[in-house]
CSV table of C-alpha atoms in Angstrom, one decimal:
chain,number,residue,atom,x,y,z
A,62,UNK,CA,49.6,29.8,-7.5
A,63,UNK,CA,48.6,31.5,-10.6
A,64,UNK,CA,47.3,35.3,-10.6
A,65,UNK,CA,43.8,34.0,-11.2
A,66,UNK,CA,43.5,31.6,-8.5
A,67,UNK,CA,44.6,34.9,-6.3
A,68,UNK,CA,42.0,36.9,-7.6
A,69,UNK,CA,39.4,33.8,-6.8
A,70,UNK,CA,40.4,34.1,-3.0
A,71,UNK,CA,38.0,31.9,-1.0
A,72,UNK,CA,36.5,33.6,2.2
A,73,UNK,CA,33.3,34.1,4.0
A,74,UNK,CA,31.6,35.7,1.3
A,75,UNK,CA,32.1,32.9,-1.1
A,76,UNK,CA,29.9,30.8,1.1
A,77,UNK,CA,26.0,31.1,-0.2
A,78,UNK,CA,23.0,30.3,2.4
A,79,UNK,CA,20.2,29.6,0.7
A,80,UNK,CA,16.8,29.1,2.0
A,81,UNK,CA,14.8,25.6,1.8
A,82,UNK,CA,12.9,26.7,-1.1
A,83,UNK,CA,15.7,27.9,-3.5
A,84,UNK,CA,17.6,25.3,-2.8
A,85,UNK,CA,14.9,22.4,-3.8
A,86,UNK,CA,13.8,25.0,-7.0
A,87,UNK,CA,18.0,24.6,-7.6
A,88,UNK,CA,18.9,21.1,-6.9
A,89,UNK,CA,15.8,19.6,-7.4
A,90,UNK,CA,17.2,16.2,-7.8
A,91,UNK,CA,18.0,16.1,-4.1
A,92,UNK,CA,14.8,15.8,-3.5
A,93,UNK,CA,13.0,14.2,-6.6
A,94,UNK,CA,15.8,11.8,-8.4
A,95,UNK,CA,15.6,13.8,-11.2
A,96,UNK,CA,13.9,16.5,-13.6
A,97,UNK,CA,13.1,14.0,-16.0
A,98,UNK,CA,10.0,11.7,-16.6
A,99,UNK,CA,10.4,9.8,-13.3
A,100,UNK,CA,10.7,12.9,-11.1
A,101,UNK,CA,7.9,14.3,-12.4
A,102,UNK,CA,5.9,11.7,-11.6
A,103,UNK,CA,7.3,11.8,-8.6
A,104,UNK,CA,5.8,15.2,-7.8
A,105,UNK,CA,2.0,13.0,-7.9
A,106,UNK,CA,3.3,10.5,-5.6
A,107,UNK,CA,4.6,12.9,-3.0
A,108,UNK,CA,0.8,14.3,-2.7
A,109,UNK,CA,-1.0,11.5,-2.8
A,110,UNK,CA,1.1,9.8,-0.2
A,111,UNK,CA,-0.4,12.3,2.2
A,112,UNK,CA,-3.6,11.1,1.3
A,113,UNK,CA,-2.6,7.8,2.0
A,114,UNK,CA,-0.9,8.7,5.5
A,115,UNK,CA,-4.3,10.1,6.1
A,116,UNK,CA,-6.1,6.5,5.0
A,117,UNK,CA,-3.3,4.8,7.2
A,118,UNK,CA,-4.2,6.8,10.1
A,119,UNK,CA,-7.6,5.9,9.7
A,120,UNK,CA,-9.5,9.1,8.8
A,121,UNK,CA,-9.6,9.0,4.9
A,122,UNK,CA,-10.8,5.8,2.5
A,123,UNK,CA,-11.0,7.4,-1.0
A,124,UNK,CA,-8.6,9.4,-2.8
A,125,UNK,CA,-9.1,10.5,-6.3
A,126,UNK,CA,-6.0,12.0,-8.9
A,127,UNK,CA,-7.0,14.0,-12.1
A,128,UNK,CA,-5.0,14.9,-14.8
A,129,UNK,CA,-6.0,18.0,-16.2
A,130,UNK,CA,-6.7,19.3,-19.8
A,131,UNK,CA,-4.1,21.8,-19.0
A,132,UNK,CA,-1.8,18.8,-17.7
A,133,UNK,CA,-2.1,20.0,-14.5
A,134,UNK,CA,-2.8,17.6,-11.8
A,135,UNK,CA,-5.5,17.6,-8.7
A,136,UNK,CA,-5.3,15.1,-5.9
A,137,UNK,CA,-8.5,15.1,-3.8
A,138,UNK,CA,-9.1,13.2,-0.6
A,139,UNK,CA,-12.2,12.4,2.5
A,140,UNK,CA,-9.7,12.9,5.0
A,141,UNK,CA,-9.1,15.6,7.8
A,142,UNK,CA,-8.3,18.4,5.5
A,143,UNK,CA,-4.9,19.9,6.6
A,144,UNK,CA,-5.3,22.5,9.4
A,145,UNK,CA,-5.7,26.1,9.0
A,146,UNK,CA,-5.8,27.3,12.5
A,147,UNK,CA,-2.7,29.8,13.3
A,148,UNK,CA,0.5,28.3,13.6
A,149,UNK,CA,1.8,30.3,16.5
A,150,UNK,CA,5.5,30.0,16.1
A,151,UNK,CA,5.4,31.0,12.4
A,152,UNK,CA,2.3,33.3,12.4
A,153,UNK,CA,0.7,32.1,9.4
A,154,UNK,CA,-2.2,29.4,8.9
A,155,UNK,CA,-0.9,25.8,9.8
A,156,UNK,CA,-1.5,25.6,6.1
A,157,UNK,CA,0.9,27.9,5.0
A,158,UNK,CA,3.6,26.4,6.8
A,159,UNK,CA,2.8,23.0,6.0
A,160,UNK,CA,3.0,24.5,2.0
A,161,UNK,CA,6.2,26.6,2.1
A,162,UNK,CA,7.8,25.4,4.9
A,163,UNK,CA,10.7,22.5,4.0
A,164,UNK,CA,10.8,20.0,7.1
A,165,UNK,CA,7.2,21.4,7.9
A,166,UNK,CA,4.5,18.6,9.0
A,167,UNK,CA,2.8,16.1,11.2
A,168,UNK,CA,4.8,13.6,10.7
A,169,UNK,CA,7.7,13.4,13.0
A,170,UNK,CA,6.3,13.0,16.9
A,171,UNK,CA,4.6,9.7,15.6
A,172,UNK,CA,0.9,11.1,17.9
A,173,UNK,CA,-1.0,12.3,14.0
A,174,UNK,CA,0.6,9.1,11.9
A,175,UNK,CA,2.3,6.3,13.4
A,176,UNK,CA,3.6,5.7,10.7
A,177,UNK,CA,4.4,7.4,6.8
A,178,UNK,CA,5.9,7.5,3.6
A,179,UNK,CA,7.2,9.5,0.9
A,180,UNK,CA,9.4,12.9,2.3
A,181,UNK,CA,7.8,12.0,6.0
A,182,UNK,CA,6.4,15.6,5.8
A,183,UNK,CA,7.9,17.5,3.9
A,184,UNK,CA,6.4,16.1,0.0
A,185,UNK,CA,3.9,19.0,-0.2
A,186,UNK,CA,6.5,22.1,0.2
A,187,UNK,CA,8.9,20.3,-2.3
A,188,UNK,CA,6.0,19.9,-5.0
A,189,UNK,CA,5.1,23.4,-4.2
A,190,UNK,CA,8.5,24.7,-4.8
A,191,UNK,CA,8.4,22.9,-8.0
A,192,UNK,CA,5.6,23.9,-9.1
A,193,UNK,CA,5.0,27.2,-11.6
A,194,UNK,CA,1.7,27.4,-9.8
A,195,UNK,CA,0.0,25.5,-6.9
A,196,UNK,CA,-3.6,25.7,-4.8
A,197,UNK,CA,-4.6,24.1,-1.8
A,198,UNK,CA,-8.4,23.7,-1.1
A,199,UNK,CA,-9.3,22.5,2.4
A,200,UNK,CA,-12.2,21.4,3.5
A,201,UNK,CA,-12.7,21.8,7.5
A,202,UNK,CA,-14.7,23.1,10.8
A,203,UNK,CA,-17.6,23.8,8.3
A,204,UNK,CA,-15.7,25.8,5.6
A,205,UNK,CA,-14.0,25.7,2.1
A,206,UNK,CA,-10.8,27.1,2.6
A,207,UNK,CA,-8.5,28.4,-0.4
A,208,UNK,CA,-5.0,29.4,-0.9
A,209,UNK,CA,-2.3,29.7,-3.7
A,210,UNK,CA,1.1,30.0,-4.4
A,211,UNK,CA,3.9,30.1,-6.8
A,212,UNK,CA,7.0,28.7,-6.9
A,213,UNK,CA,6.8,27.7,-3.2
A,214,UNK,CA,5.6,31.0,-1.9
A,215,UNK,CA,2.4,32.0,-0.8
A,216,UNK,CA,0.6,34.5,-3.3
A,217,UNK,CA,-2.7,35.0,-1.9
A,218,UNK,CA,-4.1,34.9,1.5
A,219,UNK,CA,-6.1,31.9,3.3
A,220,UNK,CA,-9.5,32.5,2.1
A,221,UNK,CA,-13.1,31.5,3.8
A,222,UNK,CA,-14.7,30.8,0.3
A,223,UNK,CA,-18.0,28.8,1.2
A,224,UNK,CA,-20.0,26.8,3.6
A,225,UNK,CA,-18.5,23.0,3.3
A,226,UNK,CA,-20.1,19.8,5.3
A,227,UNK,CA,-16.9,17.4,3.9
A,228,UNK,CA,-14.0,17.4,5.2
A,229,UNK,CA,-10.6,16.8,3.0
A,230,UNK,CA,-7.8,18.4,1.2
A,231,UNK,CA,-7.6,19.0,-2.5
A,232,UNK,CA,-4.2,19.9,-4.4
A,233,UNK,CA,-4.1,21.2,-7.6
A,234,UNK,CA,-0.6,22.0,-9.0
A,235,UNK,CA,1.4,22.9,-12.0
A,236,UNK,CA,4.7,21.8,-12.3
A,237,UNK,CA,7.4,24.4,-13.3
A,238,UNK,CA,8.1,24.3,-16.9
A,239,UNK,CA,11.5,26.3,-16.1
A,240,UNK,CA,12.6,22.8,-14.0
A,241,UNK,CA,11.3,20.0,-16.2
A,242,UNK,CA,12.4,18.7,-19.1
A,243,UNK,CA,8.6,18.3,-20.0
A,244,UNK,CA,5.8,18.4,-18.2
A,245,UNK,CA,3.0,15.6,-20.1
A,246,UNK,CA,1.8,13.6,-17.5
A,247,UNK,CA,1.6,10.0,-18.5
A,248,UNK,CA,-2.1,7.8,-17.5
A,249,UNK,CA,-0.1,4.1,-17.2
A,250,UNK,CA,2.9,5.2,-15.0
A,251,UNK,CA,0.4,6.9,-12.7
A,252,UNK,CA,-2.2,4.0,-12.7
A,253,UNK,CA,0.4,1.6,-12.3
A,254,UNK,CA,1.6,3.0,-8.9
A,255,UNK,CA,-2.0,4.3,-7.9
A,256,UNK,CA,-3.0,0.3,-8.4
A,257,UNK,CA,0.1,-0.4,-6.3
A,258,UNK,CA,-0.6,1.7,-3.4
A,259,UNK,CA,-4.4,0.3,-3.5
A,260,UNK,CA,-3.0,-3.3,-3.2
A,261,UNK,CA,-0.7,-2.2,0.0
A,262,UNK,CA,-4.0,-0.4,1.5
A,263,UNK,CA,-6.6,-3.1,1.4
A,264,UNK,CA,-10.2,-1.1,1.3
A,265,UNK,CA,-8.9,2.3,0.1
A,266,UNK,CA,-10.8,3.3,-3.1
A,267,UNK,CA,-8.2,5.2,-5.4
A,268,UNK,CA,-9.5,6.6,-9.1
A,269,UNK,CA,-7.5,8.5,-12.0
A,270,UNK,CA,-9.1,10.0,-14.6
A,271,UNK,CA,-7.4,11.6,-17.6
A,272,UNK,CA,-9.2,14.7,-18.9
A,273,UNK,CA,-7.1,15.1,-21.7
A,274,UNK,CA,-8.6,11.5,-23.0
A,275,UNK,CA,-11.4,10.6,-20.7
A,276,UNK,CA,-9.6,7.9,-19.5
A,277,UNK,CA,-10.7,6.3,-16.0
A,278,UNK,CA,-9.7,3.7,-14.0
A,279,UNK,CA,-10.7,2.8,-10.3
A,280,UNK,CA,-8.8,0.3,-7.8
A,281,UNK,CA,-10.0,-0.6,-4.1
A,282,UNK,CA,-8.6,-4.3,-3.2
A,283,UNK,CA,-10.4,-5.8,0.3
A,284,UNK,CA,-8.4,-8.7,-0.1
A,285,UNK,CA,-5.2,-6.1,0.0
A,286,UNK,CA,-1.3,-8.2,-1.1
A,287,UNK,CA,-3.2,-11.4,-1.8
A,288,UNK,CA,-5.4,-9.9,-4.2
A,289,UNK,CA,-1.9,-8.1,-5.5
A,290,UNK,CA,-0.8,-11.7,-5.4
A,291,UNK,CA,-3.3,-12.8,-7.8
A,292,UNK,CA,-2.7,-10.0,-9.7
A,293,UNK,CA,1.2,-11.1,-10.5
A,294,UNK,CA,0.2,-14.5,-11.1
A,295,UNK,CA,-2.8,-13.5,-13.2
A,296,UNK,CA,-1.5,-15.3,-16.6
A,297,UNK,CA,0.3,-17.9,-14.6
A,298,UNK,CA,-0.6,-21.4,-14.1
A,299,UNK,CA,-0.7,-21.7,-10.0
A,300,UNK,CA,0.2,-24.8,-7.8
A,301,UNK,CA,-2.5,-23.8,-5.2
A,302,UNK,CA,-5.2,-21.6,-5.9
A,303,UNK,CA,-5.0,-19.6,-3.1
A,304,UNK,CA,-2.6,-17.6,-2.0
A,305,UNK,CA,-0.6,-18.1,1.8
A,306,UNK,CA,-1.0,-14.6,3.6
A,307,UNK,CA,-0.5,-14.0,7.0
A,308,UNK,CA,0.3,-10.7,9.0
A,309,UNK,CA,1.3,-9.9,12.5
A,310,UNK,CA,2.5,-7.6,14.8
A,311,UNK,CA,5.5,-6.5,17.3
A,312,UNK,CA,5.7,-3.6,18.9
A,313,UNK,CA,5.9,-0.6,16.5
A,314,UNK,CA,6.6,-3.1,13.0
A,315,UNK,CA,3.3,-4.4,11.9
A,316,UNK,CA,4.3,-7.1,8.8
A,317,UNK,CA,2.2,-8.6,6.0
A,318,UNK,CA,3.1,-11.7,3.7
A,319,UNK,CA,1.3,-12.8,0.6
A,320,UNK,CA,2.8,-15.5,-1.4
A,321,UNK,CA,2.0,-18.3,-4.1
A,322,UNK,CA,3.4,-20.5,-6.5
A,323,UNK,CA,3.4,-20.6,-10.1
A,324,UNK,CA,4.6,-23.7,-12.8
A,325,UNK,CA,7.3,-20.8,-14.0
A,326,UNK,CA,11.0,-21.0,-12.7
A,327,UNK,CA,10.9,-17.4,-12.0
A,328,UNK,CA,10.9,-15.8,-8.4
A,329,UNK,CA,9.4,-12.3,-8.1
A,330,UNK,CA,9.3,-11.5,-4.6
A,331,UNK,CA,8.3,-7.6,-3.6
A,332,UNK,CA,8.9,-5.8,-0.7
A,333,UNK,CA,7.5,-2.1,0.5
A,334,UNK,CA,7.9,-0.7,4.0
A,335,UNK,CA,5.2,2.2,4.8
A,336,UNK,CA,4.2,1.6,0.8
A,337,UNK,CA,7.6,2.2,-0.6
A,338,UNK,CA,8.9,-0.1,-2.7
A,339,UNK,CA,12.1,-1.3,-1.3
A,340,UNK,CA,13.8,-1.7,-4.6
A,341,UNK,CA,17.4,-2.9,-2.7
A,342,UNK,CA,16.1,-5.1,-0.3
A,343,UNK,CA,16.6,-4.9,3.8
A,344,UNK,CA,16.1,-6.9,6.3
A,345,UNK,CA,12.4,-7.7,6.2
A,346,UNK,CA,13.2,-9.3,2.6
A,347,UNK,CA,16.0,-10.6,4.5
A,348,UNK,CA,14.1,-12.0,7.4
A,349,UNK,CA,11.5,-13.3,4.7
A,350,UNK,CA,13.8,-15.4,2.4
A,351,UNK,CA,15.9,-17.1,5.9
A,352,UNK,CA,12.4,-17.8,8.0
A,353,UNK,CA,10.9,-19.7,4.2
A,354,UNK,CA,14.0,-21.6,4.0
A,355,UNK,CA,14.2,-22.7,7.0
A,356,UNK,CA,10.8,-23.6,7.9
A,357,UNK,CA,10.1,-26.0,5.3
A,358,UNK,CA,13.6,-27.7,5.9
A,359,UNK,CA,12.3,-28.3,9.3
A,360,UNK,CA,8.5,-29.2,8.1
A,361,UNK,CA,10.9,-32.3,6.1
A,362,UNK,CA,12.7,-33.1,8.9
A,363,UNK,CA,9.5,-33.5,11.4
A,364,UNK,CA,7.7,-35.4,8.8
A,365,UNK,CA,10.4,-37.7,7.8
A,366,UNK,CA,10.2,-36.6,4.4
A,367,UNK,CA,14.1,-36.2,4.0
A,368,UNK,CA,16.5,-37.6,7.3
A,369,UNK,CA,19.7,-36.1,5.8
A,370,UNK,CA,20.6,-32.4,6.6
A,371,UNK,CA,22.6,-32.9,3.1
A,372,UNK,CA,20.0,-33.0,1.5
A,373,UNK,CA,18.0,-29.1,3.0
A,374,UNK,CA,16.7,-27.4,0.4
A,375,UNK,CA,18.5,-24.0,-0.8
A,376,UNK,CA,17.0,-21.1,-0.6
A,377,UNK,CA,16.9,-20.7,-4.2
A,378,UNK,CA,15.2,-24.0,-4.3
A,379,UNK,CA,12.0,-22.8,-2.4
A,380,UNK,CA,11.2,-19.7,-4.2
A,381,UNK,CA,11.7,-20.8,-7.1
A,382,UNK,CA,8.4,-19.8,-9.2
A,383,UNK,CA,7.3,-18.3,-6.2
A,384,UNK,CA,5.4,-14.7,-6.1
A,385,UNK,CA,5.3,-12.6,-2.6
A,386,UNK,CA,4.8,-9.4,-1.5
A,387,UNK,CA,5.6,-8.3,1.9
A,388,UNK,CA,4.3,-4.9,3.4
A,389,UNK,CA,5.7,-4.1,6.6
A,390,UNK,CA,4.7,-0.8,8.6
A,391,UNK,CA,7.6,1.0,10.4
A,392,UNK,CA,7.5,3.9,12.9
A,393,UNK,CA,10.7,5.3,12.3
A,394,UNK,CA,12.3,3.8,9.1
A,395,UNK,CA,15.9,4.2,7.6
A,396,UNK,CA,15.9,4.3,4.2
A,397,UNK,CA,18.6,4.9,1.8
């Protein structure tokens, strides 16, 4: 052993403990992907899913994002508004916690939201953490309600501003210029998963507007993965005009199915569980492609249409130029 590696010795003090914040603000990626253009995004997503756990749970049906002319970002919703009565454990406004607390949240006993997505409860702290400067507004038991923080920790006191009638939760936030490798928010990567998430919660009304260019778009879908359906197939020629969609229930997975054909030899099938997109599959995708295949091999054999079992259809065969989305909804979800 060289007399350097002696000098290095290795021993309780060599091992750092660092708190839930400053160890997001220093290995961000953990909890992002990355500090480049998609993690910053990613910050927008992690609020508004909130929102949307909120819509899901059936107390909020509108949710608007801005992007500021400072390039900060404000997500707004009609929901509960997070609470701000004392947390007794902690001693600080249910708020505060929810804000600076990492694994903080109402998501994990399954009574507030059955079911939800991005960090399951822990998005808001992480953006906080990331952010140079963040404020929460809540509207709730008759108030406006107002605190802000930096880096992940509180700064100011919960305030009583005003009177308020709504109810709802408003995030404003900056994101740390110290962390990213820029910080330009950009309109169609936002609108494109804002449109997605309105598609996978049929009669939610989601806007973005761009302050920076005045740019505004609005998407609320009643018709919910069919109308996302028609959406994919929008410069397709279609075999039937409208899509097949379907949706059940079983204990705690409730599953959705939206599918069509086009003239193309393309298959673009899409799968989300609790709105995330499943990107490597599982075994709802799974479940999908073996039930398709085999029901219409057994539709041929019942009506005589083919007598051989040589001559079954691949599963390749039946979704070929085939567009489907399935959405399921999952309690308690393992994703990789």
């Amino acid at each position: 052993m060289s007399e350097e590696a002696k000098e290095k010795k290795y021993s309780a003090d060599s091992i750092q403990a660092l708190e839930g914040m400053e160890h997001v603000r220093m290995r961000p990626s953990m909890y992002i992907g990355d500090t480049g253009v998609r993690g910053l995004h990613h910050l927008v997503y992690e609020v508004v899913d909130n929102s949307i756990d909120e819509a899901l749970a059936g107390h909020c049906d509108a949710i608007k994002v801005d992007i500021n002319e400072d390039n900060s970002i404000t997500v707004e919703d009609n929901g509960r508004g997070i609470p701000i009565d004392l947390h007794k454990k902690e001693g600080v406004s249910a708020l505060e916690v929810v804000m600076t607390k990492i694994g903080a949240g109402g998501k994990f006993d399954n009574s507030n939201y059955k079911v939800s997505g991005g960090l399951n409860g822990v998005g808001a702290s992480v953006v906080n953490a990331l952010s140079g400067k963040m404020i929460a507004e809540i509207h709730r038991e008759g108030f406006l309600w107002k605190q802000e923080y930096q880096q992940g920790i509180t700064v100011t006191p919960l305030e009583q501003i005003e009177e308020s009638k709504k109810t709802g939760t408003q995030i404003t936030f900056w994101p740390d210029e110290t962390i990213f490798d820029h910080t330009d928010f950009n309109f169609e990567i936002l609108a494109h998963r804002l449109r997605e998430l309105a598609f996978l919660n049929k009669g939610i009304l989601i806007t973005i507007r761009d302050n920076r260019t005045e740019r505004f778009q609005e998407f609320k879908y009643d018709g919910g993965i069919a109308a996302f359906i028609k959406h994919i197939n929008e410069n397709k020629s279609v075999l039937h005009e409208t899509p097949v969609y379907f949706s059940g229930k079983s204990d705690d997975v409730e599953l959705e199915v939206a599918f069509q054909y086009n003239d193309s030899y393309t298959e673009r099938i899409y799968s989300f569980v609790n709105n995330i997109n499943t990107v490597e599959g599982g075994t709802h995708l799974t479940g999908f492609k073996g039930a398709l295949t085999r029901t219409l091999n057994s539709y041929m054999t019942a009506n005589k249409i083919t007598n051989d079992s040589k001559e079954n259809l691949s599963g390749e065969d039946v979704r070929e130029g085939m567009a489907a989305v399935i959405s399921a909804r999952v309690t308690n979800p393992q994703f990789e």
